[in-house]
PDB file of C-alpha atoms in Angstrom:
ATOM      1  CA  MET I  40      67.603 103.402 129.014  1.00  0.00           C
ATOM      2  CA  SER I  41      64.888 105.750 127.987  1.00  0.00           C
ATOM      3  CA  PRO I  42      65.159 108.614 125.517  1.00  0.00           C
ATOM      4  CA  THR I  43      64.741 110.908 128.520  1.00  0.00           C
ATOM      5  CA  HIS I  44      68.333 110.185 129.588  1.00  0.00           C
ATOM      6  CA  ARG I  45      69.802 110.400 126.123  1.00  0.00           C
ATOM      7  CA  ARG I  46      72.119 113.349 125.505  1.00  0.00           C
ATOM      8  CA  PRO I  47      74.080 114.254 122.395  1.00  0.00           C
ATOM      9  CA  VAL I  48      77.826 113.782 122.486  1.00  0.00           C
ATOM     10  CA  PRO I  49      80.012 116.174 120.490  1.00  0.00           C
ATOM     11  CA  LEU I  50      81.423 114.355 117.467  1.00  0.00           C
ATOM     12  CA  SER I  51      84.903 115.391 118.562  1.00  0.00           C
ATOM     13  CA  LYS I  52      84.356 113.238 121.682  1.00  0.00           C
ATOM     14  CA  ALA I  53      82.475 110.327 120.071  1.00  0.00           C
ATOM     15  CA  TYR I  54      85.577 108.103 120.195  1.00  0.00           C
ATOM     16  CA  ARG I  55      85.291 108.106 123.991  1.00  0.00           C
ATOM     17  CA  LEU I  56      82.139 106.021 123.713  1.00  0.00           C
ATOM     18  CA  LEU I  57      84.207 103.134 122.322  1.00  0.00           C
ATOM     19  CA  ASN I  58      87.687 103.568 123.757  1.00  0.00           C
ATOM     20  CA  HIS I  59      87.509 101.650 127.038  1.00  0.00           C
ATOM     21  CA  GLY I  60      90.874  99.920 126.762  1.00  0.00           C
ATOM     22  CA  PRO I  61      93.722 100.728 129.113  1.00  0.00           C
ATOM     23  CA  THR I  62      96.164 103.529 128.555  1.00  0.00           C
ATOM     24  CA  VAL I  63      99.397 101.736 127.737  1.00  0.00           C
ATOM     25  CA  LEU I  64     103.031 102.626 128.090  1.00  0.00           C
ATOM     26  CA  VAL I  65     105.073 102.387 124.894  1.00  0.00           C
ATOM     27  CA  SER I  66     108.818 101.915 125.082  1.00  0.00           C
ATOM     28  CA  ALA I  67     111.417 101.775 122.343  1.00  0.00           C
ATOM     29  CA  ALA I  68     115.198 101.808 122.090  1.00  0.00           C
ATOM     30  CA  HIS I  69     117.563 102.528 119.210  1.00  0.00           C
ATOM     31  CA  ASN I  70     121.283 103.269 118.959  1.00  0.00           C
ATOM     32  CA  GLY I  71     121.752 103.253 122.732  1.00  0.00           C
ATOM     33  CA  GLN I  72     118.862 105.633 123.423  1.00  0.00           C
ATOM     34  CA  ARG I  73     115.554 104.673 124.996  1.00  0.00           C
ATOM     35  CA  ASN I  74     112.246 106.237 125.893  1.00  0.00           C
ATOM     36  CA  ILE I  75     108.831 105.519 127.328  1.00  0.00           C
ATOM     37  CA  MET I  76     105.531 107.334 126.779  1.00  0.00           C
ATOM     38  CA  ALA I  77     101.848 106.939 127.528  1.00  0.00           C
ATOM     39  CA  ALA I  78      99.427 106.147 124.701  1.00  0.00           C
ATOM     40  CA  ALA I  79      95.662 106.116 125.111  1.00  0.00           C
ATOM     41  CA  TRP I  80      94.905 104.911 121.592  1.00  0.00           C
ATOM     42  CA  ALA I  81      96.073 101.303 121.415  1.00  0.00           C
ATOM     43  CA  MET I  82      94.103  98.220 120.485  1.00  0.00           C
ATOM     44  CA  PRO I  83      94.300  94.620 119.347  1.00  0.00           C
ATOM     45  CA  LEU I  84      94.069  94.359 115.579  1.00  0.00           C
ATOM     46  CA  ASP I  85      94.266  90.707 114.560  1.00  0.00           C
ATOM     47  CA  PHE I  86      94.402  87.248 116.094  1.00  0.00           C
ATOM     48  CA  GLU I  87      96.764  85.134 113.983  1.00  0.00           C
ATOM     49  CA  PRO I  88      99.420  86.257 113.945  1.00  0.00           C
ATOM     50  CA  PRO I  89      98.528  88.602 116.793  1.00  0.00           C
ATOM     51  CA  LYS I  90      98.748  92.263 115.831  1.00  0.00           C
ATOM     52  CA  VAL I  91      98.219  95.568 117.618  1.00  0.00           C
ATOM     53  CA  ALA I  92      97.731  99.169 116.560  1.00  0.00           C
ATOM     54  CA  VAL I  93      98.861 102.276 118.422  1.00  0.00           C
ATOM     55  CA  VAL I  94      98.744 105.983 117.587  1.00  0.00           C
ATOM     56  CA  LEU I  95     102.014 107.875 118.143  1.00  0.00           C
ATOM     57  CA  ASP I  96     102.242 111.576 117.366  1.00  0.00           C
ATOM     58  CA  LYS I  97     104.954 112.713 114.971  1.00  0.00           C
ATOM     59  CA  ALA I  98     106.534 114.887 117.658  1.00  0.00           C
ATOM     60  CA  THR I  99     107.270 112.035 120.075  1.00  0.00           C
ATOM     61  CA  TRP I 100     110.782 110.774 120.737  1.00  0.00           C
ATOM     62  CA  THR I 101     109.452 107.248 121.270  1.00  0.00           C
ATOM     63  CA  ARG I 102     108.080 107.262 117.724  1.00  0.00           C
ATOM     64  CA  GLN I 103     111.473 108.204 116.315  1.00  0.00           C
ATOM     65  CA  LEU I 104     113.157 105.416 118.264  1.00  0.00           C
ATOM     66  CA  LEU I 105     110.475 102.915 117.238  1.00  0.00           C
ATOM     67  CA  GLU I 106     110.860 103.822 113.575  1.00  0.00           C
ATOM     68  CA  GLY I 107     114.626 103.422 113.825  1.00  0.00           C
ATOM     69  CA  ALA I 108     114.558 100.121 115.704  1.00  0.00           C
ATOM     70  CA  GLY I 109     111.593  98.495 114.010  1.00  0.00           C
ATOM     71  CA  THR I 110     110.474  97.110 117.383  1.00  0.00           C
ATOM     72  CA  PHE I 111     108.613  98.367 120.441  1.00  0.00           C
ATOM     73  CA  VAL I 112     106.907  97.231 123.632  1.00  0.00           C
ATOM     74  CA  LEU I 113     103.358  97.927 124.789  1.00  0.00           C
ATOM     75  CA  GLN I 114     102.900  97.505 128.511  1.00  0.00           C
ATOM     76  CA  VAL I 115      99.761  97.678 130.610  1.00  0.00           C
ATOM     77  CA  PRO I 116     100.386  99.643 133.805  1.00  0.00           C
ATOM     78  CA  CYS I 117      98.625  98.855 137.062  1.00  0.00           C
ATOM     79  CA  ALA I 118      96.555 101.274 139.144  1.00  0.00           C
ATOM     80  CA  ALA I 119      99.512 101.950 141.453  1.00  0.00           C
ATOM     81  CA  GLN I 120     101.367 103.381 138.441  1.00  0.00           C
ATOM     82  CA  ALA I 121      98.736 106.010 137.583  1.00  0.00           C
ATOM     83  CA  ASP I 122     100.964 108.915 138.633  1.00  0.00           C
ATOM     84  CA  LEU I 123     103.857 107.447 136.660  1.00  0.00           C
ATOM     85  CA  VAL I 124     101.682 107.172 133.543  1.00  0.00           C
ATOM     86  CA  GLN I 125     100.783 110.845 133.945  1.00  0.00           C
ATOM     87  CA  THR I 126     104.420 111.826 134.473  1.00  0.00           C
ATOM     88  CA  VAL I 127     105.948 109.965 131.526  1.00  0.00           C
ATOM     89  CA  GLY I 128     103.011 110.992 129.371  1.00  0.00           C
ATOM     90  CA  ASN I 129     103.591 114.682 130.046  1.00  0.00           C
ATOM     91  CA  THR I 130     107.368 114.880 129.702  1.00  0.00           C
ATOM     92  CA  THR I 131     109.652 114.479 126.726  1.00  0.00           C
ATOM     93  CA  GLY I 132     112.539 112.070 126.526  1.00  0.00           C
ATOM     94  CA  THR I 133     114.489 114.079 123.985  1.00  0.00           C
ATOM     95  CA  GLU I 134     116.388 115.967 126.676  1.00  0.00           C
ATOM     96  CA  ARG I 135     116.708 113.302 129.377  1.00  0.00           C
ATOM     97  CA  ASP I 136     116.428 109.584 129.936  1.00  0.00           C
ATOM     98  CA  LYS I 137     113.052 109.199 131.665  1.00  0.00           C
ATOM     99  CA  PHE I 138     114.076 105.812 133.047  1.00  0.00           C
ATOM    100  CA  ALA I 139     117.045 107.328 134.881  1.00  0.00           C
ATOM    101  CA  ALA I 140     115.282 110.593 135.767  1.00  0.00           C
ATOM    102  CA  TYR I 141     112.331 108.840 137.427  1.00  0.00           C
ATOM    103  CA  GLY I 142     114.199 105.815 138.800  1.00  0.00           C
ATOM    104  CA  LEU I 143     112.282 103.356 136.631  1.00  0.00           C
ATOM    105  CA  HIS I 144     113.345  99.726 136.904  1.00  0.00           C
ATOM    106  CA  THR I 145     113.271  97.645 133.746  1.00  0.00           C
ATOM    107  CA  PHE I 146     114.111  94.215 132.426  1.00  0.00           C
ATOM    108  CA  GLN I 147     114.928  92.902 128.971  1.00  0.00           C
ATOM    109  CA  GLY I 148     112.515  90.957 126.853  1.00  0.00           C
ATOM    110  CA  GLU I 149     113.458  88.202 124.467  1.00  0.00           C
ATOM    111  CA  TYR I 150     112.913  89.842 121.084  1.00  0.00           C
ATOM    112  CA  THR I 151     113.428  93.601 121.358  1.00  0.00           C
ATOM    113  CA  ASP I 152     115.980  95.998 122.778  1.00  0.00           C
ATOM    114  CA  ALA I 153     113.165  98.125 124.182  1.00  0.00           C
ATOM    115  CA  PRO I 154     113.057  98.123 127.985  1.00  0.00           C
ATOM    116  CA  LEU I 155     110.132  96.454 129.746  1.00  0.00           C
ATOM    117  CA  LEU I 156     108.968  98.385 132.803  1.00  0.00           C
ATOM    118  CA  GLU I 157     108.788  96.498 136.091  1.00  0.00           C
ATOM    119  CA  GLY I 158     105.480  96.686 137.947  1.00  0.00           C
ATOM    120  CA  CYS I 159     103.211  96.554 134.916  1.00  0.00           C
ATOM    121  CA  VAL I 160     100.645  93.772 134.628  1.00  0.00           C
ATOM    122  CA  ALA I 161     101.251  92.919 130.954  1.00  0.00           C
ATOM    123  CA  TRP I 162     103.927  93.370 128.298  1.00  0.00           C
ATOM    124  CA  LEU I 163     103.743  92.845 124.533  1.00  0.00           C
ATOM    125  CA  GLU I 164     106.956  92.814 122.519  1.00  0.00           C
ATOM    126  CA  CYS I 165     106.193  93.910 118.967  1.00  0.00           C
ATOM    127  CA  ARG I 166     107.836  93.989 115.568  1.00  0.00           C
ATOM    128  CA  LEU I 167     106.843  97.033 113.531  1.00  0.00           C
ATOM    129  CA  LEU I 168     104.807  96.254 110.425  1.00  0.00           C
ATOM    130  CA  PRO I 169     105.714  99.179 108.167  1.00  0.00           C
ATOM    131  CA  GLU I 170     102.683 100.965 106.760  1.00  0.00           C
ATOM    132  CA  PRO I 171     104.117 104.322 105.600  1.00  0.00           C
ATOM    133  CA  HIS I 172     100.775 105.761 104.481  1.00  0.00           C
ATOM    134  CA  ASN I 173      99.042 105.025 107.803  1.00  0.00           C
ATOM    135  CA  GLN I 174     102.069 106.153 109.803  1.00  0.00           C
ATOM    136  CA  GLN I 175     102.390 109.490 108.025  1.00  0.00           C
ATOM    137  CA  THR I 176      98.714 110.233 107.483  1.00  0.00           C
ATOM    138  CA  TYR I 177      97.169 108.923 110.702  1.00  0.00           C
ATOM    139  CA  ASP I 178     100.175 108.444 113.051  1.00  0.00           C
ATOM    140  CA  LEU I 179      98.977 104.815 113.196  1.00  0.00           C
ATOM    141  CA  PHE I 180     101.553 102.099 113.826  1.00  0.00           C
ATOM    142  CA  LEU I 181     100.920  98.394 113.446  1.00  0.00           C
ATOM    143  CA  GLY I 182     102.916  95.745 115.212  1.00  0.00           C
ATOM    144  CA  GLU I 183     103.077  91.982 115.181  1.00  0.00           C
ATOM    145  CA  VAL I 184     103.178  90.690 118.741  1.00  0.00           C
ATOM    146  CA  VAL I 185     106.220  88.406 118.943  1.00  0.00           C
ATOM    147  CA  ALA I 186     106.054  87.785 122.709  1.00  0.00           C
ATOM    148  CA  ALA I 187     103.480  88.485 125.415  1.00  0.00           C
ATOM    149  CA  TYR I 188     103.720  88.226 129.187  1.00  0.00           C
ATOM    150  CA  ALA I 189     101.304  88.922 132.040  1.00  0.00           C
ATOM    151  CA  ASP I 190     101.365  89.008 135.821  1.00  0.00           C
ATOM    152  CA  GLU I 191      99.903  85.626 136.754  1.00  0.00           C
ATOM    153  CA  ARG I 192      98.249  87.111 139.842  1.00  0.00           C
ATOM    154  CA  VAL I 193      95.820  89.122 137.710  1.00  0.00           C
ATOM    155  CA  PHE I 194      95.775  87.386 134.310  1.00  0.00           C
ATOM    156  CA  SER I 195      95.049  83.692 133.942  1.00  0.00           C
ATOM    157  CA  ASP I 196      93.020  81.440 131.688  1.00  0.00           C
ATOM    158  CA  GLY I 197      93.039  84.221 129.085  1.00  0.00           C
ATOM    159  CA  ARG I 198      91.215  86.708 131.337  1.00  0.00           C
ATOM    160  CA  TRP I 199      91.872  89.566 133.724  1.00  0.00           C
ATOM    161  CA  HIS I 200      91.083  88.846 137.401  1.00  0.00           C
ATOM    162  CA  PHE I 201      91.810  91.911 139.554  1.00  0.00           C
ATOM    163  CA  GLU I 202      89.636  90.862 142.491  1.00  0.00           C
ATOM    164  CA  GLY I 203      91.680  90.975 145.688  1.00  0.00           C
ATOM    165  CA  PHE I 204      94.599  92.821 144.113  1.00  0.00           C
ATOM    166  CA  ASP I 205      93.657  96.427 144.763  1.00  0.00           C
ATOM    167  CA  GLU I 206      97.273  97.207 145.675  1.00  0.00           C
ATOM    168  CA  LEU I 207      98.362  96.619 142.067  1.00  0.00           C
TER     169      LEU I 207
END
């Protein structure tokens, strides 16, 4: 690349130069209530034990459920779920159960009460690692991954392999 093609990026958008990870769906359940939301800011944080970080705005219902339960699930949606990601990311669960409203099918994991959404290509069950300062100041939540699952058609040998699975 030559300096000729170099253009400044507004500092308010600089994060987009690094954030190439997938938008994830975050689900949580507490006291018989459940919710799911989209989160664009999620990332691996540590290897052993495996940890993740995700940003959840104070106004979200999922955050309240997560804080109450102390557990949550990150799931990686597939391309066929793009409209669903948009829908659950732009509606609130405080007034209705998004799972029922949108006919979402789920299954139970082994370690959390949070629903796991069918059709995704990966699921990470997480135990909240309380960090009150980060949670309140930065809306940043840390979780220890206690179980992880992936669709064997597109994830094997520790790598993603989407070739030939455009329908996912």
